[in-house]
Short mmCIF file of C-alpha atoms in Angstrom, two decimals:
data_model
loop_
_atom_site.label_atom_id
_atom_site.label_comp_id
_atom_site.label_asym_id
_atom_site.label_seq_id
_atom_site.Cartn_x
_atom_site.Cartn_y
_atom_site.Cartn_z
CA MET A 1 -0.08 -13.38 17.74
CA ALA A 2 1.54 -12.01 20.87
CA LEU A 3 0.95 -8.17 21.51
CA SER A 4 4.62 -7.28 21.38
CA GLY A 5 4.75 -9.26 18.04
CA GLN A 6 1.95 -7.30 16.52
CA LEU A 7 3.51 -3.98 17.69
CA SER A 8 6.81 -5.25 16.13
CA ARG A 9 5.13 -5.86 12.96
CA LEU A 10 3.28 -2.53 12.86
CA GLY A 11 6.46 -0.87 13.78
CA LYS A 12 8.59 -2.50 10.85
CA GLN A 13 6.23 -1.61 8.44
CA SER A 14 5.88 1.88 9.31
CA ALA A 15 9.64 2.30 9.59
CA ILE A 16 9.94 0.94 6.05
CA TYR A 17 7.13 3.40 4.60
CA GLY A 18 8.76 6.10 6.64
CA LEU A 19 12.17 5.39 5.01
CA GLY A 20 10.65 5.69 1.58
CA GLY A 21 8.75 8.66 2.41
CA LEU A 22 12.03 10.34 3.81
CA VAL A 23 13.80 9.64 0.70
CA SER A 24 11.00 10.77 -1.48
CA ARG A 25 10.87 14.09 0.40
CA ILE A 26 14.41 14.86 -0.08
CA LEU A 27 14.14 14.10 -3.62
CA ALA A 28 11.25 16.39 -4.07
CA VAL A 29 13.33 19.29 -2.26
CA LEU A 30 15.72 18.96 -4.92
CA LEU A 31 13.28 20.44 -7.50
CA LEU A 32 12.76 23.52 -5.35
CA PRO A 33 15.78 25.41 -6.96
CA LEU A 34 14.47 24.34 -10.55
CA TYR A 35 10.88 25.62 -9.75
CA THR A 36 12.26 29.11 -8.36
CA ARG A 37 14.65 29.54 -11.29
CA TYR A 38 12.42 28.45 -14.42
CA LEU A 39 8.96 29.45 -13.14
CA SER A 40 7.40 32.82 -12.27
CA LYS A 41 5.47 33.19 -8.89
CA GLY A 42 2.36 33.31 -11.19
CA ASP A 43 3.23 30.05 -12.85
CA TYR A 44 4.00 28.34 -9.32
CA GLY A 45 0.68 29.66 -8.18
CA GLU A 46 -1.27 28.12 -10.93
CA ILE A 47 0.40 24.89 -10.29
CA GLU A 48 -0.47 24.98 -6.50
CA THR A 49 -4.00 25.87 -7.45
CA LEU A 50 -4.37 23.08 -9.78
CA ILE A 51 -2.84 20.51 -7.42
CA ALA A 52 -5.58 21.81 -4.83
CA LEU A 53 -8.07 21.05 -7.60
CA VAL A 54 -7.02 17.69 -8.39
CA THR A 55 -6.82 16.69 -4.57
CA VAL A 56 -10.70 17.79 -4.10
CA LEU A 57 -11.62 16.03 -7.37
CA THR A 58 -10.07 12.77 -6.02
CA ILE A 59 -11.55 12.76 -2.78
CA ILE A 60 -14.99 13.19 -4.65
CA LEU A 61 -14.51 10.82 -7.49
CA ARG A 62 -13.19 7.93 -5.22
CA PHE A 63 -16.53 7.93 -3.34
CA GLY A 64 -14.36 6.43 -0.42
CA ILE A 65 -13.69 3.32 -2.29
CA SER A 66 -10.05 3.14 -1.37
CA SER A 67 -10.81 3.16 2.46
CA ALA A 68 -13.47 0.55 1.74
CA PHE A 69 -10.89 -1.38 -0.17
CA PHE A 70 -8.99 -2.08 2.67
CA ARG A 71 -11.92 -2.97 5.16
CA PHE A 72 -13.78 -5.28 2.54
CA TYR A 73 -10.42 -6.99 1.38
CA PHE A 74 -9.92 -8.42 4.88
CA ASP A 75 -13.56 -9.29 5.34
CA ALA A 76 -13.57 -11.60 2.56
CA ASP A 77 -13.17 -15.39 3.60
CA ASP A 78 -10.89 -16.64 0.84
CA HIS A 79 -8.39 -15.81 -2.15
CA ASN A 80 -11.52 -15.61 -4.75
CA GLY A 81 -13.51 -13.21 -2.36
CA ARG A 82 -10.26 -10.81 -1.99
CA ARG A 83 -9.84 -11.01 -5.77
CA LEU A 84 -13.44 -10.06 -6.33
CA VAL A 85 -13.01 -7.15 -4.04
CA LEU A 86 -9.92 -6.09 -5.85
CA ARG A 87 -11.45 -6.26 -9.27
CA THR A 88 -14.53 -4.24 -8.11
CA SER A 89 -12.19 -1.53 -6.56
CA PHE A 90 -10.28 -1.37 -9.67
CA TRP A 91 -12.92 -1.22 -12.40
CA PHE A 92 -14.85 1.23 -10.35
CA THR A 93 -11.69 3.60 -9.79
CA MET A 94 -10.95 3.25 -13.55
CA THR A 95 -14.66 4.22 -14.28
CA MET A 96 -14.62 7.11 -12.08
CA ALA A 97 -11.17 8.45 -12.94
CA THR A 98 -11.93 8.16 -16.64
CA LEU A 99 -15.26 10.25 -16.09
CA GLY A 100 -13.30 12.79 -14.26
CA LEU A 101 -10.75 12.94 -17.18
CA VAL A 102 -13.31 13.33 -19.78
CA LEU A 103 -15.12 16.11 -17.70
CA VAL A 104 -12.20 18.17 -16.86
CA VAL A 105 -11.05 17.92 -20.32
CA ALA A 106 -14.23 19.11 -21.85
CA LEU A 107 -14.51 21.91 -19.37
CA ALA A 108 -11.03 22.93 -19.18
CA ALA A 109 -11.48 26.59 -20.74
CA PRO A 110 -14.38 27.46 -18.11
CA ILE A 111 -12.29 25.93 -15.28
CA SER A 112 -9.19 27.93 -16.34
CA ASP A 113 -11.43 31.39 -16.39
CA LEU A 114 -13.05 30.24 -13.12
CA LEU A 115 -9.82 29.73 -11.24
CA PHE A 116 -7.54 32.23 -12.85
CA GLY A 117 -9.63 34.78 -14.70
CA HIS A 118 -8.67 33.82 -18.10
CA PRO A 119 -8.89 30.66 -20.35
CA GLU A 120 -5.39 30.80 -21.48
CA SER A 121 -4.30 27.95 -18.96
CA ALA A 122 -6.80 25.59 -20.37
CA ASN A 123 -3.95 23.34 -21.51
CA LEU A 124 -2.67 23.22 -17.80
CA VAL A 125 -6.37 22.20 -16.68
CA ARG A 126 -6.13 19.34 -19.22
CA ALA A 127 -2.76 18.07 -18.25
CA SER A 128 -4.29 18.10 -14.49
CA ALA A 129 -6.96 16.00 -15.56
CA VAL A 130 -4.47 13.26 -17.07
CA ALA A 131 -2.63 13.53 -13.41
CA LEU A 132 -5.93 13.10 -11.77
CA TRP A 133 -6.50 9.86 -13.66
CA ALA A 134 -3.11 8.86 -13.24
CA ASN A 135 -2.88 9.42 -9.65
CA MET A 136 -6.32 7.51 -8.72
CA ASN A 137 -5.34 4.54 -10.74
CA TYR A 138 -1.93 4.32 -9.38
CA GLU A 139 -3.01 4.57 -5.82
CA GLN A 140 -5.53 2.01 -6.01
CA MET A 141 -2.98 -0.51 -7.72
CA THR A 142 -0.33 0.38 -5.09
CA SER A 143 -2.83 -0.06 -2.23
CA LEU A 144 -2.65 -4.08 -3.13
CA PHE A 145 1.15 -3.99 -1.93
CA ARG A 146 -0.51 -2.40 1.36
CA VAL A 147 -3.10 -5.04 2.10
CA GLU A 148 -0.47 -7.77 1.15
CA GLU A 149 1.84 -6.19 3.70
CA ARG A 150 4.68 -5.68 1.25
CA PRO A 151 6.15 -2.46 2.36
CA VAL A 152 9.40 -2.72 0.55
CA ALA A 153 7.63 -3.37 -2.85
CA PHE A 154 5.50 -0.26 -2.19
CA VAL A 155 8.37 1.65 -1.27
CA ILE A 156 10.48 0.61 -4.44
CA ALA A 157 7.19 1.54 -6.56
CA SER A 158 6.87 4.73 -5.02
CA LEU A 159 10.79 5.63 -5.30
CA THR A 160 10.81 4.67 -8.97
CA ASN A 161 7.71 6.96 -9.41
CA VAL A 162 9.69 9.65 -7.82
CA VAL A 163 12.96 9.33 -9.95
CA LEU A 164 11.10 9.20 -12.98
CA THR A 165 9.05 12.14 -12.17
CA ILE A 166 12.26 14.18 -11.33
CA GLY A 167 13.87 13.14 -14.45
CA GLY A 168 10.76 13.85 -16.59
CA THR A 169 10.34 17.32 -14.92
CA VAL A 170 13.86 18.35 -15.48
CA LEU A 171 13.70 17.31 -19.03
CA LEU A 172 10.61 19.17 -19.75
CA VAL A 173 11.24 22.25 -17.88
CA VAL A 174 14.93 22.60 -18.31
CA VAL A 175 15.78 21.28 -21.54
CA LEU A 176 12.64 21.77 -23.40
CA GLU A 177 11.42 25.05 -21.50
CA LYS A 178 7.67 23.89 -21.28
CA GLY A 179 7.19 26.00 -17.88
CA PRO A 180 4.26 25.08 -15.55
CA LEU A 181 2.86 22.55 -18.35
CA GLY A 182 6.35 20.68 -18.19
CA VAL A 183 6.06 20.45 -14.25
CA ILE A 184 2.66 19.09 -14.41
CA VAL A 185 3.34 16.64 -17.16
CA GLY A 186 6.65 15.73 -15.80
CA ASN A 187 4.58 15.02 -12.22
CA PHE A 188 2.26 12.49 -13.81
CA THR A 189 5.02 10.94 -16.42
CA GLY A 190 6.45 8.69 -13.72
CA THR A 191 3.03 7.75 -12.17
CA LEU A 192 1.78 6.52 -15.55
CA ILE A 193 4.78 4.59 -16.22
CA VAL A 194 4.98 2.80 -12.86
CA TYR A 195 1.16 2.17 -13.32
CA LEU A 196 1.47 0.64 -16.54
CA ALA A 197 4.38 -1.59 -15.11
CA LEU A 198 2.05 -2.57 -12.24
CA LEU A 199 -0.67 -3.41 -14.55
CA GLY A 200 1.49 -5.93 -16.33
CA TYR A 201 2.52 -7.38 -12.92
CA ARG A 202 -0.84 -7.92 -11.53
CA ARG A 203 -2.47 -8.89 -14.95
CA GLU A 204 -3.30 -12.28 -13.57
CA GLN A 205 -5.17 -10.88 -10.55
CA LEU A 206 -7.36 -8.16 -12.76
CA GLY A 207 -9.97 -9.22 -15.10
CA LEU A 208 -13.51 -8.09 -16.32
CA GLN A 209 -15.09 -8.67 -12.93
CA MET A 210 -17.59 -6.24 -10.97
CA ASP A 211 -19.96 -7.41 -8.51
CA ARG A 212 -22.68 -4.98 -8.26
CA GLY A 213 -24.04 -5.89 -4.66
CA LEU A 214 -20.51 -5.76 -3.28
CA LEU A 215 -19.90 -2.42 -4.89
CA ARG A 216 -23.23 -1.13 -3.30
CA ARG A 217 -21.88 -2.31 0.24
CA MET A 218 -18.35 -0.71 -0.46
CA ASN A 219 -20.04 2.52 -1.58
CA HIS A 220 -22.55 2.43 1.41
CA PHE A 221 -19.27 2.08 3.67
CA GLY A 222 -17.02 4.76 1.77
CA MET A 223 -19.50 7.54 0.64
CA PRO A 224 -19.90 8.92 4.27
CA LEU A 225 -16.08 9.27 4.23
CA VAL A 226 -16.12 11.83 1.19
CA PRO A 227 -17.55 14.83 3.06
CA SER A 228 -15.39 13.61 6.08
CA ALA A 229 -12.45 13.91 3.77
CA LEU A 230 -13.50 17.18 2.54
CA PHE A 231 -13.82 18.84 5.76
CA LEU A 232 -10.61 17.52 7.00
CA TRP A 233 -9.01 19.13 3.83
CA THR A 234 -10.60 22.46 5.06
CA THR A 235 -9.33 22.03 8.49
CA ASN A 236 -5.80 21.56 6.86
CA PHE A 237 -5.83 24.42 4.67
CA SER A 238 -8.25 27.04 5.56
CA ASP A 239 -5.86 28.89 7.85
CA ARG A 240 -3.86 30.04 4.99
CA PHE A 241 -6.73 31.24 3.06
CA PHE A 242 -7.90 33.51 6.06
CA LEU A 243 -4.40 34.94 6.73
CA VAL A 244 -4.25 36.01 3.36
CA LYS A 245 -7.82 37.69 3.66
CA LEU A 246 -7.48 39.10 7.38
CA THR A 247 -3.68 39.98 7.71
CA ASP A 248 -1.03 40.62 5.15
CA THR A 249 1.35 38.55 2.96
CA GLY A 250 4.15 38.81 5.46
CA GLU A 251 2.04 37.13 8.03
CA VAL A 252 1.25 34.42 5.80
CA GLY A 253 4.92 34.00 4.71
CA LEU A 254 5.73 33.62 8.43
CA TYR A 255 2.89 31.08 9.18
CA SER A 256 3.92 29.16 5.97
CA VAL A 257 7.60 28.73 6.99
CA GLY A 258 6.30 27.60 10.44
CA VAL A 259 4.13 24.99 8.80
CA ARG A 260 7.06 23.80 6.99
CA VAL A 261 9.09 23.05 10.03
CA ALA A 262 6.21 21.51 12.07
CA SER A 263 5.41 19.24 8.95
CA ALA A 264 8.27 17.11 10.28
CA MET A 265 5.35 15.36 12.03
CA VAL A 266 3.97 14.48 8.70
CA LEU A 267 6.57 12.16 8.01
CA VAL A 268 5.98 10.04 11.18
CA LEU A 269 2.11 9.96 10.62
CA THR A 270 2.46 9.37 6.95
CA ALA A 271 4.45 6.32 7.53
CA PHE A 272 1.88 5.19 10.16
CA ARG A 273 -1.03 5.92 8.12
CA THR A 274 0.19 3.98 5.29
CA ALA A 275 0.82 0.70 7.46
CA TRP A 276 -2.19 1.13 9.74
CA PRO A 277 -5.40 0.29 7.73
CA ALA A 278 -4.04 -3.22 6.54
CA PHE A 279 -2.35 -3.82 9.80
CA ALA A 280 -5.65 -3.04 11.84
CA PHE A 281 -8.10 -4.88 9.54
CA SER A 282 -5.70 -7.94 9.11
CA ILE A 283 -6.27 -8.81 12.82
CA GLU A 284 -9.29 -11.20 12.65
CA SER A 285 -10.11 -11.36 16.37
CA ASP A 286 -12.19 -8.37 17.61
CA GLU A 287 -10.92 -8.95 21.19
CA GLU A 288 -7.16 -9.17 20.12
CA ALA A 289 -7.94 -6.11 17.82
CA LYS A 290 -9.33 -4.03 20.92
CA ARG A 291 -6.18 -4.81 22.99
CA THR A 292 -3.89 -4.07 20.11
CA TYR A 293 -5.47 -0.67 19.16
CA ALA A 294 -5.43 0.22 22.70
CA TRP A 295 -1.63 -0.15 22.97
CA VAL A 296 -1.35 1.34 19.33
CA LEU A 297 -2.85 4.68 20.46
CA THR A 298 -0.47 4.76 23.64
CA TYR A 299 2.55 4.24 21.77
CA LEU A 300 1.55 6.53 18.77
CA VAL A 301 0.77 9.46 21.31
CA VAL A 302 4.22 8.85 22.91
CA LEU A 303 6.12 8.81 19.73
CA SER A 304 4.28 11.87 18.27
CA THR A 305 4.36 13.64 21.32
CA TRP A 306 7.98 13.30 21.62
CA VAL A 307 8.64 14.62 18.12
CA ALA A 308 6.40 17.42 18.72
CA THR A 309 8.21 18.26 21.75
CA ALA A 310 11.48 18.05 19.91
CA LEU A 311 10.10 20.37 17.31
CA ALA A 312 8.64 22.83 19.76
CA LEU A 313 11.89 23.25 21.78
CA LEU A 314 14.43 23.28 18.84
CA SER A 315 12.30 25.45 16.65
CA PRO A 316 14.09 28.52 17.15
CA TRP A 317 17.38 26.92 15.91
CA LEU A 318 15.55 24.88 12.92
CA VAL A 319 13.81 28.25 11.53
CA ASP A 320 17.24 30.23 11.87
CA TRP A 321 19.09 27.29 10.01
CA LEU A 322 16.39 26.87 7.15
CA THR A 323 15.49 30.66 6.61
CA ASP A 324 16.71 34.14 6.66
CA PRO A 325 16.75 36.16 10.04
CA GLU A 326 13.56 37.96 9.00
CA PHE A 327 11.73 34.69 9.32
CA SER A 328 12.79 33.97 12.95
CA SER A 329 9.46 35.00 14.57
CA ALA A 330 7.85 31.79 12.39
CA SER A 331 9.12 29.54 15.13
CA ARG A 332 6.32 30.66 17.65
CA VAL A 333 3.79 28.61 15.62
CA VAL A 334 5.77 25.40 15.44
CA GLY A 335 5.08 24.02 18.70
CA PRO A 336 1.15 24.40 18.67
CA LEU A 337 0.96 23.14 15.10
CA ALA A 338 3.28 20.06 16.02
CA PHE A 339 1.04 19.45 19.01
CA ALA A 340 -2.05 19.59 16.98
CA ALA A 341 -0.68 16.91 14.87
CA VAL A 342 -0.58 14.64 18.02
CA SER A 343 -4.55 15.00 18.29
CA PHE A 344 -4.63 14.03 14.66
CA ALA A 345 -2.59 11.00 15.40
CA GLY A 346 -4.72 9.83 18.04
CA PHE A 347 -7.81 10.47 15.84
CA ILE A 348 -6.13 8.35 13.01
CA VAL A 349 -5.96 5.36 15.55
CA ILE A 350 -9.31 5.58 17.05
CA SER A 351 -11.33 6.22 13.90
CA ILE A 352 -10.28 2.66 12.79
CA GLY A 353 -12.89 1.18 14.97
CA ILE A 354 -15.65 2.98 13.16
CA GLY A 355 -14.14 1.20 9.91
CA ARG A 356 -13.98 -2.18 11.65
CA ALA A 357 -17.76 -1.90 12.64
CA LYS A 358 -18.63 -0.44 9.21
CA ARG A 359 -20.45 2.29 10.97
CA THR A 360 -18.96 5.33 8.93
CA GLN A 361 -22.27 7.16 8.41
CA PHE A 362 -21.49 9.88 10.86
CA ASN A 363 -17.67 10.40 10.46
CA TRP A 364 -18.52 13.64 8.56
CA VAL A 365 -20.59 15.17 11.73
CA ILE A 366 -17.25 14.82 13.54
CA THR A 367 -14.72 16.45 10.80
CA GLY A 368 -17.75 18.89 10.08
CA ALA A 369 -17.78 20.02 13.66
CA ALA A 370 -13.94 20.46 13.74
CA ALA A 371 -13.89 22.36 10.34
CA ALA A 372 -16.73 24.59 11.83
CA VAL A 373 -14.63 25.42 14.94
CA ASN A 374 -11.47 26.06 12.66
CA VAL A 375 -13.33 28.55 10.44
CA THR A 376 -14.88 30.13 13.49
CA LEU A 377 -11.77 30.63 15.36
CA ASN A 378 -9.80 31.78 12.40
CA LEU A 379 -12.37 34.52 11.82
CA THR A 380 -12.15 35.53 15.52
CA LEU A 381 -8.57 35.18 16.36
CA ILE A 382 -6.57 36.01 13.35
CA PRO A 383 -7.67 39.68 13.13
CA ILE A 384 -6.37 39.93 16.84
CA TYR A 385 -3.56 37.37 17.19
CA GLY A 386 -2.29 37.01 13.45
CA MET A 387 -0.56 33.62 12.70
CA MET A 388 -0.79 32.41 16.55
CA GLY A 389 -4.77 32.87 16.27
CA ALA A 390 -4.44 30.47 13.12
CA ALA A 391 -2.22 28.12 15.01
CA ALA A 392 -4.60 28.15 18.08
CA ALA A 393 -7.67 27.78 15.80
CA THR A 394 -5.78 24.48 14.17
CA VAL A 395 -5.16 22.92 17.80
CA ALA A 396 -8.68 23.51 18.80
CA ALA A 397 -10.07 22.00 15.61
CA TYR A 398 -7.83 18.78 15.97
CA THR A 399 -8.68 18.72 19.69
CA VAL A 400 -12.37 18.71 18.96
CA MET A 401 -11.91 16.11 16.24
CA PHE A 402 -9.87 13.79 18.41
CA ALA A 403 -12.34 14.13 21.37
CA GLY A 404 -15.47 13.83 19.13
CA MET A 405 -14.17 10.42 17.52
CA ALA A 406 -12.99 8.98 20.72
CA TRP A 407 -16.60 9.61 22.08
CA TRP A 408 -18.35 8.19 18.95
CA ALA A 409 -16.21 5.43 18.31
CA GLN A 410 -16.08 4.01 21.62
CA ARG A 411 -19.91 3.77 21.37
CA ILE A 412 -19.63 1.90 18.34
CA PHE A 413 -16.35 -0.32 18.96
CA PRO A 414 -15.29 0.24 22.45
CA CYS A 415 -11.60 -0.54 23.10
CA PRO A 416 -9.83 -0.63 26.42
CA TYR A 417 -7.71 2.53 25.53
CA GLN A 418 -5.24 3.65 28.34
CA TRP A 419 -6.49 7.12 28.86
CA ARG A 420 -4.41 7.80 31.90
CA ARG A 421 -1.23 7.04 29.97
CA VAL A 422 -2.34 8.85 26.67
CA LEU A 423 -3.18 12.03 28.67
CA THR A 424 0.26 11.64 30.72
CA ALA A 425 2.44 11.37 27.59
CA ALA A 426 0.73 14.33 26.02
CA ALA A 427 0.75 16.55 29.20
CA VAL A 428 4.57 15.67 29.96
CA GLY A 429 5.58 16.79 26.47
CA ILE A 430 3.53 20.04 26.64
CA ALA A 431 5.02 20.77 30.05
CA LEU A 432 8.59 20.17 28.90
CA ALA A 433 8.17 22.30 25.87
CA THR A 434 6.42 25.08 27.98
CA LEU A 435 9.22 24.95 30.41
CA GLY A 436 11.92 25.42 27.78
CA LYS A 437 10.19 28.30 26.49
CA VAL A 438 9.44 29.97 29.77
CA VAL A 439 12.90 29.83 30.95
CA GLY A 440 14.31 30.82 27.65
CA ALA A 441 16.60 27.42 27.36
CA GLY A 442 19.66 27.30 25.37
CA LEU A 443 20.21 24.60 22.84
CA ALA A 444 21.89 22.22 25.38
CA LEU A 445 19.09 22.53 27.96
CA CYS A 446 16.42 22.04 25.32
CA VAL A 447 18.38 18.56 24.24
CA GLY A 448 18.28 17.83 27.61
CA LEU A 449 14.57 18.23 28.11
CA ILE A 450 13.97 16.29 24.89
CA LEU A 451 15.88 13.24 26.35
CA LEU A 452 14.17 13.65 29.60
CA TYR A 453 10.85 12.77 28.00
CA PRO A 454 10.74 9.01 27.84
CA VAL A 455 12.51 8.87 31.33
CA ALA A 456 9.68 11.03 32.84
CA LEU A 457 7.30 8.46 31.84
CA LEU A 458 8.75 5.56 33.67
CA PRO A 459 7.28 6.20 37.02
CA VAL A 460 3.63 6.02 35.61
CA GLY A 461 3.93 2.15 34.32
CA PHE A 462 4.05 3.25 30.72
CA TYR A 463 5.75 0.41 28.83
CA LEU A 464 4.92 -3.15 28.44
CA PRO A 465 6.44 -5.14 31.44
CA ALA A 466 9.36 -6.58 29.49
CA GLU A 467 10.30 -3.07 28.33
CA ARG A 468 9.86 -1.39 31.49
CA LYS A 469 12.34 -3.71 33.02
CA LYS A 470 14.98 -3.38 30.61
CA LEU A 471 14.64 0.76 30.52
CA ARG A 472 14.85 0.45 34.64
CA SER A 473 18.04 -1.52 34.37
CA LEU A 474 19.49 0.98 31.99
CA VAL A 475 18.59 3.81 34.21
CA ALA A 476 20.21 2.16 36.92
CA ARG A 477 23.27 1.56 35.16
CA ALA A 478 23.36 4.97 33.95
#
């Protein structure tokens, strides 16, 4: 397939995943008034703590099988080989999820005492164990839509899950007044229902079959990704912990608002991350893959930098619109956090070469170094600069992670990445955002600077030849 066709295919799939993610987020936001009205701060704190626990346990129990599934599925030569990869992944995930369920249920009281200082929340822990089981199996099942490149079916399953989740949560929390237990049970009810429906839908592809040799190879590929994912989780969330310990709750509140506004970047990256593995591994020719990966990095950096520039410039108005005046200073961290996400976007693209070469053994070194930088700078900068120190630590950590992966991936699977264009795209965005902040630009000028971004990239030969000709024609007519 021609390069423009490949990029168009990736763009369409990412757009569909992004639309589904946007609708899911809007529906999820509708639950916030319910949480704040029917739950106490302590209830909400316990829920968030258990969500974090489930996230960490999911990373550990998967043993990286979800990443290995994408790589080995496209590595199989025929339909039977791909079905064997599916069945091996399915039964391994089922086994590990069931093991996690049994252990957490059995240790529910000690876990409650460890997390909350009392055993009274053991039922919440048990409900979280069911959520763990449901989520692990559901995500493995919906991954099949992704390797089949059926984003519409994936989005339908996801939205059905969200709608059922909202309905179940409202019923349990509002009508039956089950409190935090109702929230957790409501959250996995939709997942379980959709999962059981997908089991019926996929029944002809599933069977009692597991290849031990294949599983060993998949685990050899996936297990090094477990500590890498844990380090990445640490980089994402440690700043809140250090702000709590080293500053005050007011600073944490301001930073959290800034994180929420900057999380608009997550929508772009989540859509891309959902489409990217299946797309990247589906390209059979290594030479075609290298050329495509190079242009994907360029365009993703352009898109994510443009969004980051917009968030940085518009952050004062966004924060004022979404919050009370006392939170206005939270806008200061939006720009740095948004540009940190640009580095993470580059990391996502470049790391795929490691997966293609099946050389994942040292990924944890890179993410571990980034986590170490993050923790060190948090301890150093937060006592002096508060939330801006946390933002700076995040920028540094993601920059280290991107640079480290770029160096390592180019040794394993060298691609002709267009570094001049990538760095130019990032530098132009940072320059425009900085200019707007320095001159104290009003809303109209900020919008003008945002619109100037793609035009400013024209002189450096940024776009594919056909696109460049169209854009120059449009500019000339304008």
